[in-house]
Amino acid sequence: MSTIRDVAAQAGVSVTTVSRVLNNDRTLSVTEETRDRIYAAAEALGYRKKMVRTPVRQIALLYWLTEQEELHDVYFQALRQTLESQARQHNVELRLYTVEDGIDAVAPDTRGFIAVGRFSARELSRLRELTPHGVFVDTVPDQDHYDAVRPDLAWMTRKAVDFFVAREHTRIGFIGGVDYDPDTRERRIDIREQTFREALGTLGLLDETAIFTGSQFSVEDGYRLMLQALETLGDRLPTAFFVAADPIAVGCLQALNERGIAVPGCVSVLSINDISVAKYVSPPLSTFHIDVEELCRTAVSLLLERVTGGRTLGKTVYLTAELIIRKSAV
């Protein structure tokens, strides 16, 4: 059986260097040629073959959100950081490109990409010119050519409606944001609002006056929209609100607390994401927990199936979520 010393001898480097390279220590200052020589020697000798992961290079991380958009919703910051962490664990070397860099900055030798954000028709066309291997996270913009993985927001919305109806709420409101067409920048209905309308419409419980949407998925919009609901509806205020995302829900709770509206005594609030502050707001927020780790792990696996596994058929993966019941919803 081959040893680490055998690998070091064949690669012409020290045992320490072999150990650090095979353990994916990216702080080690060695050339890519040396790394490749070590991986080749380890595979040729059968040394810990199942544990050796040959580097996957020239992979782009397309992060198509502005700094302001990331600040509004920490979910996207968590996505970026977790994608980078998962890539390191799988020895995938990412090149980060932001929306400020633009699609034309993406290197022509790119083998594949992982993308977060909204992409225009021109940007998608450019990606198809660059590589057939790509995964979109949180959106499904080009199912004919690329893989995608996203939380199943429609499923969560239906489950939220079921939750409230099972608890005999008949006046249920919605507070959320809007989607945007990346080509025209025109507002379009978000999947959560669309599903909410369909689910309540089927039950005969839809009240158009109890739907409020803003331009951002932010705390500020949540605060403003809930104040608008209180002023507009008065005594007709719903006994429950489904809120599209936790940052909006935090703003909603601030407005309700400020106006002395008891939560959940008078109004129940249920949201999506389970961001870190959800358990610390007053009252603690009931919300669907999106497993960002699983989302990103799936994205990296899908990409590797394409780049190194040779898969050509497309895959689109929708992940459900766990409902975390805290004190904001009964």
Short mmCIF file of C-alpha atoms in Angstrom, two decimals:
data_model
loop_
_atom_site.label_atom_id
_atom_site.label_comp_id
_atom_site.label_asym_id
_atom_site.label_seq_id
_atom_site.Cartn_x
_atom_site.Cartn_y
_atom_site.Cartn_z
CA MET A 1 0.00 0.00 0.00
CA SER A 2 1.34 3.41 -0.98
CA THR A 3 2.21 5.93 1.70
CA ILE A 4 2.40 9.71 1.79
CA ARG A 5 6.19 9.36 1.51
CA ASP A 6 5.75 7.50 -1.77
CA VAL A 7 3.60 10.33 -3.11
CA ALA A 8 6.14 12.91 -1.97
CA ALA A 9 8.98 11.01 -3.63
CA GLN A 10 7.16 10.64 -6.93
CA ALA A 11 6.05 14.29 -6.94
CA GLY A 12 9.48 15.53 -5.87
CA VAL A 13 8.26 17.52 -2.86
CA SER A 14 8.26 17.20 0.92
CA VAL A 15 5.87 15.04 2.93
CA THR A 16 4.50 18.19 4.61
CA THR A 17 3.71 19.76 1.25
CA VAL A 18 1.86 16.63 0.11
CA SER A 19 -0.15 16.53 3.33
CA ARG A 20 -1.19 20.18 3.09
CA VAL A 21 -2.10 19.97 -0.59
CA LEU A 22 -4.19 16.80 -0.17
CA ASN A 23 -5.99 18.44 2.74
CA ASN A 24 -6.90 21.40 0.52
CA ASP A 25 -4.84 23.92 2.47
CA ARG A 26 -5.21 26.98 0.22
CA THR A 27 -2.89 29.02 2.47
CA LEU A 28 0.04 26.94 1.26
CA SER A 29 2.16 28.90 -1.21
CA VAL A 30 2.92 26.46 -4.03
CA THR A 31 2.38 26.69 -7.75
CA GLU A 32 -0.65 25.13 -9.43
CA GLU A 33 1.79 22.95 -11.38
CA THR A 34 3.08 21.51 -8.10
CA ARG A 35 -0.45 20.90 -6.82
CA ASP A 36 -1.36 19.10 -10.04
CA ARG A 37 1.79 16.98 -9.83
CA ILE A 38 0.91 15.92 -6.28
CA TYR A 39 -2.68 15.03 -7.20
CA ALA A 40 -1.47 13.06 -10.20
CA ALA A 41 1.08 11.15 -8.09
CA ALA A 42 -1.53 10.38 -5.39
CA GLU A 43 -4.01 9.04 -7.93
CA ALA A 44 -1.36 7.05 -9.81
CA LEU A 45 -0.20 5.40 -6.58
CA GLY A 46 -3.73 4.86 -5.27
CA TYR A 47 -2.98 6.82 -2.11
CA ARG A 48 -6.24 7.59 -0.27
CA LYS A 49 -7.81 7.62 -3.68
CA LYS A 50 -11.35 8.17 -2.43
CA MET A 51 -10.25 11.17 -0.39
CA VAL A 52 -8.20 12.89 -3.06
CA ARG A 53 -10.19 15.58 -4.86
CA THR A 54 -8.54 16.93 -7.96
CA PRO A 55 -9.00 20.72 -8.10
CA VAL A 56 -11.82 21.97 -10.28
CA ARG A 57 -10.66 25.29 -11.66
CA GLN A 58 -12.00 28.08 -13.84
CA ILE A 59 -15.41 28.13 -12.15
CA ALA A 60 -17.18 31.48 -11.95
CA LEU A 61 -19.32 32.60 -9.02
CA LEU A 62 -21.67 35.15 -10.53
CA TYR A 63 -23.07 37.24 -7.70
CA TRP A 64 -25.58 39.51 -9.39
CA LEU A 65 -26.75 41.52 -6.39
CA THR A 66 -25.74 45.00 -5.38
CA GLU A 67 -24.30 45.77 -1.95
CA GLN A 68 -27.57 47.51 -1.07
CA GLU A 69 -29.64 44.47 -2.05
CA GLU A 70 -27.42 42.24 0.09
CA LEU A 71 -27.80 44.60 3.05
CA HIS A 72 -31.60 44.54 2.71
CA ASP A 73 -31.73 40.74 2.94
CA VAL A 74 -28.96 38.85 4.76
CA TYR A 75 -30.22 35.65 3.12
CA PHE A 76 -28.20 36.50 0.03
CA GLN A 77 -25.06 37.22 2.03
CA ALA A 78 -25.46 33.80 3.65
CA LEU A 79 -25.85 32.24 0.19
CA ARG A 80 -22.62 33.78 -1.09
CA GLN A 81 -20.57 32.85 1.97
CA THR A 82 -21.93 29.29 2.09
CA LEU A 83 -21.35 28.74 -1.63
CA GLU A 84 -17.72 29.80 -1.16
CA SER A 85 -17.37 27.45 1.82
CA GLN A 86 -18.94 24.49 0.00
CA ALA A 87 -16.71 25.10 -3.01
CA ARG A 88 -13.59 24.99 -0.82
CA GLN A 89 -14.72 21.71 0.72
CA HIS A 90 -15.09 20.18 -2.75
CA ASN A 91 -11.81 21.71 -3.99
CA VAL A 92 -13.65 23.93 -6.46
CA GLU A 93 -11.77 27.15 -7.13
CA LEU A 94 -14.20 30.02 -7.63
CA ARG A 95 -13.61 33.29 -9.42
CA LEU A 96 -16.00 35.90 -8.01
CA TYR A 97 -17.72 38.25 -10.45
CA THR A 98 -20.24 40.84 -9.30
CA VAL A 99 -22.98 42.69 -11.13
CA GLU A 100 -20.72 45.74 -11.06
CA ASP A 101 -18.07 43.78 -13.01
CA GLY A 102 -20.62 42.91 -15.68
CA ILE A 103 -21.06 39.78 -17.76
CA ASP A 104 -18.33 40.77 -20.23
CA ALA A 105 -15.74 40.51 -17.44
CA VAL A 106 -16.26 36.75 -17.11
CA ALA A 107 -13.13 35.01 -18.39
CA PRO A 108 -13.44 33.23 -21.75
CA ASP A 109 -11.79 30.09 -20.32
CA THR A 110 -14.60 29.64 -17.74
CA ARG A 111 -15.55 25.94 -17.47
CA GLY A 112 -18.72 26.42 -15.47
CA PHE A 113 -20.55 28.81 -13.16
CA ILE A 114 -22.75 29.12 -10.10
CA ALA A 115 -25.05 32.13 -10.31
CA VAL A 116 -27.08 34.10 -7.76
CA GLY A 117 -29.37 36.95 -8.80
CA ARG A 118 -31.36 38.09 -11.84
CA PHE A 119 -29.85 37.86 -15.33
CA SER A 120 -30.98 39.59 -18.51
CA ALA A 121 -31.52 37.85 -21.83
CA ARG A 122 -28.22 39.25 -23.12
CA GLU A 123 -26.36 37.98 -20.05
CA LEU A 124 -27.88 34.51 -20.40
CA SER A 125 -26.95 34.47 -24.07
CA ARG A 126 -23.36 35.37 -23.19
CA LEU A 127 -23.20 32.57 -20.62
CA ARG A 128 -24.37 30.07 -23.23
CA GLU A 129 -21.49 31.21 -25.44
CA LEU A 130 -19.01 30.65 -22.60
CA THR A 131 -19.97 27.25 -21.16
CA PRO A 132 -22.69 24.58 -21.15
CA HIS A 133 -22.14 23.97 -17.41
CA GLY A 134 -23.97 26.18 -14.95
CA VAL A 135 -26.22 26.21 -11.89
CA PHE A 136 -28.56 29.01 -10.82
CA VAL A 137 -29.29 29.32 -7.11
CA ASP A 138 -32.65 30.74 -5.97
CA THR A 139 -33.94 31.31 -9.53
CA VAL A 140 -34.74 29.19 -12.60
CA PRO A 141 -34.09 31.52 -15.57
CA ASP A 142 -32.84 29.10 -18.25
CA GLN A 143 -34.12 25.57 -17.64
CA ASP A 144 -33.44 24.56 -21.27
CA HIS A 145 -29.68 24.97 -20.82
CA TYR A 146 -28.72 25.04 -17.14
CA ASP A 147 -29.43 23.43 -13.78
CA ALA A 148 -31.08 25.26 -10.91
CA VAL A 149 -31.78 24.81 -7.22
CA ARG A 150 -34.12 26.99 -5.21
CA PRO A 151 -36.34 26.96 -2.12
CA ASP A 152 -39.87 25.92 -2.98
CA LEU A 153 -41.55 29.22 -2.09
CA ALA A 154 -44.88 28.15 -3.58
CA TRP A 155 -44.93 25.07 -1.33
CA MET A 156 -44.11 27.19 1.74
CA THR A 157 -46.87 29.66 0.87
CA ARG A 158 -49.46 26.89 0.59
CA LYS A 159 -48.27 25.45 3.91
CA ALA A 160 -48.59 28.89 5.53
CA VAL A 161 -52.18 29.21 4.31
CA ASP A 162 -52.93 25.68 5.56
CA PHE A 163 -51.43 26.60 8.95
CA PHE A 164 -53.69 29.62 9.38
CA VAL A 165 -56.83 27.95 8.04
CA ALA A 166 -56.32 24.98 10.39
CA ARG A 167 -56.34 27.49 13.25
CA GLU A 168 -59.63 28.97 12.01
CA HIS A 169 -58.27 32.25 10.67
CA THR A 170 -60.63 33.49 7.96
CA ARG A 171 -59.18 36.98 7.46
CA ILE A 172 -55.62 36.45 6.24
CA GLY A 173 -53.43 39.20 4.81
CA PHE A 174 -50.23 39.24 2.79
CA ILE A 175 -47.23 41.57 3.01
CA GLY A 176 -44.36 41.16 0.58
CA GLY A 177 -42.22 42.55 -2.20
CA VAL A 178 -42.22 42.38 -5.96
CA ASP A 179 -40.10 40.68 -8.57
CA TYR A 180 -38.50 42.59 -11.42
CA ASP A 181 -38.00 41.73 -15.08
CA PRO A 182 -34.20 41.88 -15.53
CA ASP A 183 -34.60 43.18 -19.10
CA THR A 184 -37.27 45.86 -18.71
CA ARG A 185 -37.01 46.46 -14.91
CA GLU A 186 -40.82 46.35 -14.85
CA ARG A 187 -42.44 45.08 -11.67
CA ARG A 188 -43.98 41.63 -11.80
CA ILE A 189 -45.81 39.56 -9.21
CA ASP A 190 -43.68 37.51 -6.83
CA ILE A 191 -44.32 33.75 -6.67
CA ARG A 192 -45.33 34.04 -2.98
CA GLU A 193 -48.02 36.61 -3.68
CA GLN A 194 -49.21 34.69 -6.74
CA THR A 195 -49.51 31.43 -4.79
CA PHE A 196 -51.15 33.20 -1.85
CA ARG A 197 -53.81 34.64 -4.15
CA GLU A 198 -54.45 31.25 -5.77
CA ALA A 199 -54.65 29.37 -2.46
CA LEU A 200 -57.03 31.83 -0.76
CA GLY A 201 -59.03 32.26 -3.95
CA THR A 202 -59.68 28.53 -4.07
CA LEU A 203 -60.91 28.67 -0.46
CA GLY A 204 -63.08 31.72 -1.09
CA LEU A 205 -61.08 33.73 1.47
CA LEU A 206 -59.15 36.14 -0.75
CA ASP A 207 -59.45 39.81 0.27
CA GLU A 208 -57.70 42.10 -2.23
CA THR A 209 -57.65 44.96 0.29
CA ALA A 210 -55.45 42.90 2.65
CA ILE A 211 -52.54 42.51 0.20
CA PHE A 212 -49.65 44.98 0.51
CA THR A 213 -46.42 44.91 -1.49
CA GLY A 214 -43.33 47.12 -1.55
CA SER A 215 -40.35 47.50 -3.81
CA GLN A 216 -37.79 45.88 -1.49
CA PHE A 217 -37.67 42.86 0.82
CA SER A 218 -36.48 45.10 3.63
CA VAL A 219 -37.21 45.95 7.27
CA GLU A 220 -38.09 49.49 6.21
CA ASP A 221 -40.67 48.28 3.70
CA GLY A 222 -42.17 45.88 6.24
CA TYR A 223 -42.58 48.68 8.77
CA ARG A 224 -44.12 51.03 6.18
CA LEU A 225 -46.46 48.40 4.73
CA MET A 226 -47.79 47.28 8.11
CA LEU A 227 -48.50 50.89 9.09
CA GLN A 228 -50.31 51.25 5.77
CA ALA A 229 -52.36 48.13 6.56
CA LEU A 230 -53.27 49.44 10.01
CA GLU A 231 -54.36 52.82 8.66
CA THR A 232 -56.21 51.42 5.63
CA LEU A 233 -58.04 48.50 7.23
CA GLY A 234 -58.70 49.70 10.76
CA ASP A 235 -61.21 47.36 12.40
CA ARG A 236 -61.04 45.07 9.34
CA LEU A 237 -57.39 44.21 10.03
CA PRO A 238 -56.72 40.50 9.32
CA THR A 239 -56.15 38.23 12.29
CA ALA A 240 -53.15 36.71 10.48
CA PHE A 241 -50.50 37.88 8.02
CA PHE A 242 -48.29 35.76 5.83
CA VAL A 243 -45.11 37.77 5.18
CA ALA A 244 -42.85 37.00 2.21
CA ALA A 245 -39.49 37.21 4.03
CA ASP A 246 -38.08 37.66 7.52
CA PRO A 247 -36.64 41.18 7.03
CA ILE A 248 -40.11 42.41 6.02
CA ALA A 249 -41.63 40.55 9.00
CA VAL A 250 -39.20 42.25 11.41
CA GLY A 251 -40.46 45.63 10.18
CA CYS A 252 -44.07 44.43 10.51
CA LEU A 253 -43.50 43.44 14.13
CA GLN A 254 -41.92 46.83 14.86
CA ALA A 255 -45.00 48.61 13.52
CA LEU A 256 -47.43 46.37 15.41
CA ASN A 257 -45.51 46.77 18.67
CA GLU A 258 -45.34 50.53 18.19
CA ARG A 259 -49.12 50.75 17.72
CA GLY A 260 -49.83 48.45 20.67
CA ILE A 261 -51.29 45.62 18.55
CA ALA A 262 -50.76 42.35 20.43
CA VAL A 263 -48.89 39.62 18.55
CA PRO A 264 -50.20 36.92 18.38
CA GLY A 265 -53.19 37.95 20.53
CA CYS A 266 -54.70 40.19 17.84
CA VAL A 267 -52.56 39.41 14.81
CA SER A 268 -50.47 36.32 14.00
CA VAL A 269 -47.38 36.72 11.80
CA LEU A 270 -45.70 33.92 9.83
CA SER A 271 -42.75 34.39 7.50
CA ILE A 272 -39.99 32.72 5.43
CA ASN A 273 -36.20 32.36 5.82
CA ASP A 274 -35.42 31.94 9.55
CA ILE A 275 -32.61 34.49 9.53
CA SER A 276 -30.45 34.74 12.64
CA VAL A 277 -32.45 37.53 14.29
CA ALA A 278 -35.82 35.77 13.88
CA LYS A 279 -35.60 34.10 17.29
CA TYR A 280 -34.63 37.35 19.05
CA VAL A 281 -37.30 39.81 17.86
CA SER A 282 -40.37 40.50 19.99
CA PRO A 283 -42.18 38.22 19.88
CA PRO A 284 -39.88 35.55 18.38
CA LEU A 285 -40.84 35.04 14.74
CA SER A 286 -42.54 31.92 13.42
CA THR A 287 -40.97 31.19 10.05
CA PHE A 288 -39.99 28.56 7.51
CA HIS A 289 -36.35 27.59 7.91
CA ILE A 290 -34.58 27.57 4.53
CA ASP A 291 -31.57 25.26 4.75
CA VAL A 292 -28.95 27.43 3.06
CA GLU A 293 -26.27 24.80 3.66
CA GLU A 294 -28.27 22.17 1.76
CA LEU A 295 -29.16 24.65 -0.96
CA CYS A 296 -25.48 25.45 -1.60
CA ARG A 297 -24.32 21.85 -1.21
CA THR A 298 -26.83 20.85 -3.88
CA ALA A 299 -25.66 23.64 -6.18
CA VAL A 300 -22.01 22.57 -5.99
CA SER A 301 -22.95 18.91 -6.48
CA LEU A 302 -25.04 19.74 -9.55
CA LEU A 303 -22.15 21.67 -11.06
CA LEU A 304 -19.66 18.85 -10.43
CA GLU A 305 -22.05 16.36 -12.04
CA ARG A 306 -21.84 18.50 -15.15
CA VAL A 307 -18.18 19.51 -15.18
CA THR A 308 -16.52 16.30 -13.98
CA GLY A 309 -19.31 13.72 -14.26
CA GLY A 310 -20.36 14.41 -17.82
CA ARG A 311 -24.09 14.72 -17.15
CA THR A 312 -25.89 16.50 -20.00
CA LEU A 313 -29.56 16.30 -18.99
CA GLY A 314 -30.76 19.28 -17.01
CA LYS A 315 -31.90 19.18 -13.40
CA THR A 316 -34.04 21.63 -11.46
CA VAL A 317 -34.24 20.96 -7.71
CA TYR A 318 -36.83 22.50 -5.38
CA LEU A 319 -36.20 22.24 -1.64
CA THR A 320 -38.97 22.36 0.94
CA ALA A 321 -38.43 23.81 4.41
CA GLU A 322 -39.11 23.20 8.09
CA LEU A 323 -41.76 25.34 9.77
CA ILE A 324 -40.34 26.76 13.00
CA ILE A 325 -43.19 27.72 15.34
CA ARG A 326 -42.23 30.42 17.81
CA LYS A 327 -44.47 32.97 19.52
CA SER A 328 -45.64 35.23 16.68
CA ALA A 329 -48.28 32.88 15.24
CA VAL A 330 -51.13 30.86 16.72
#
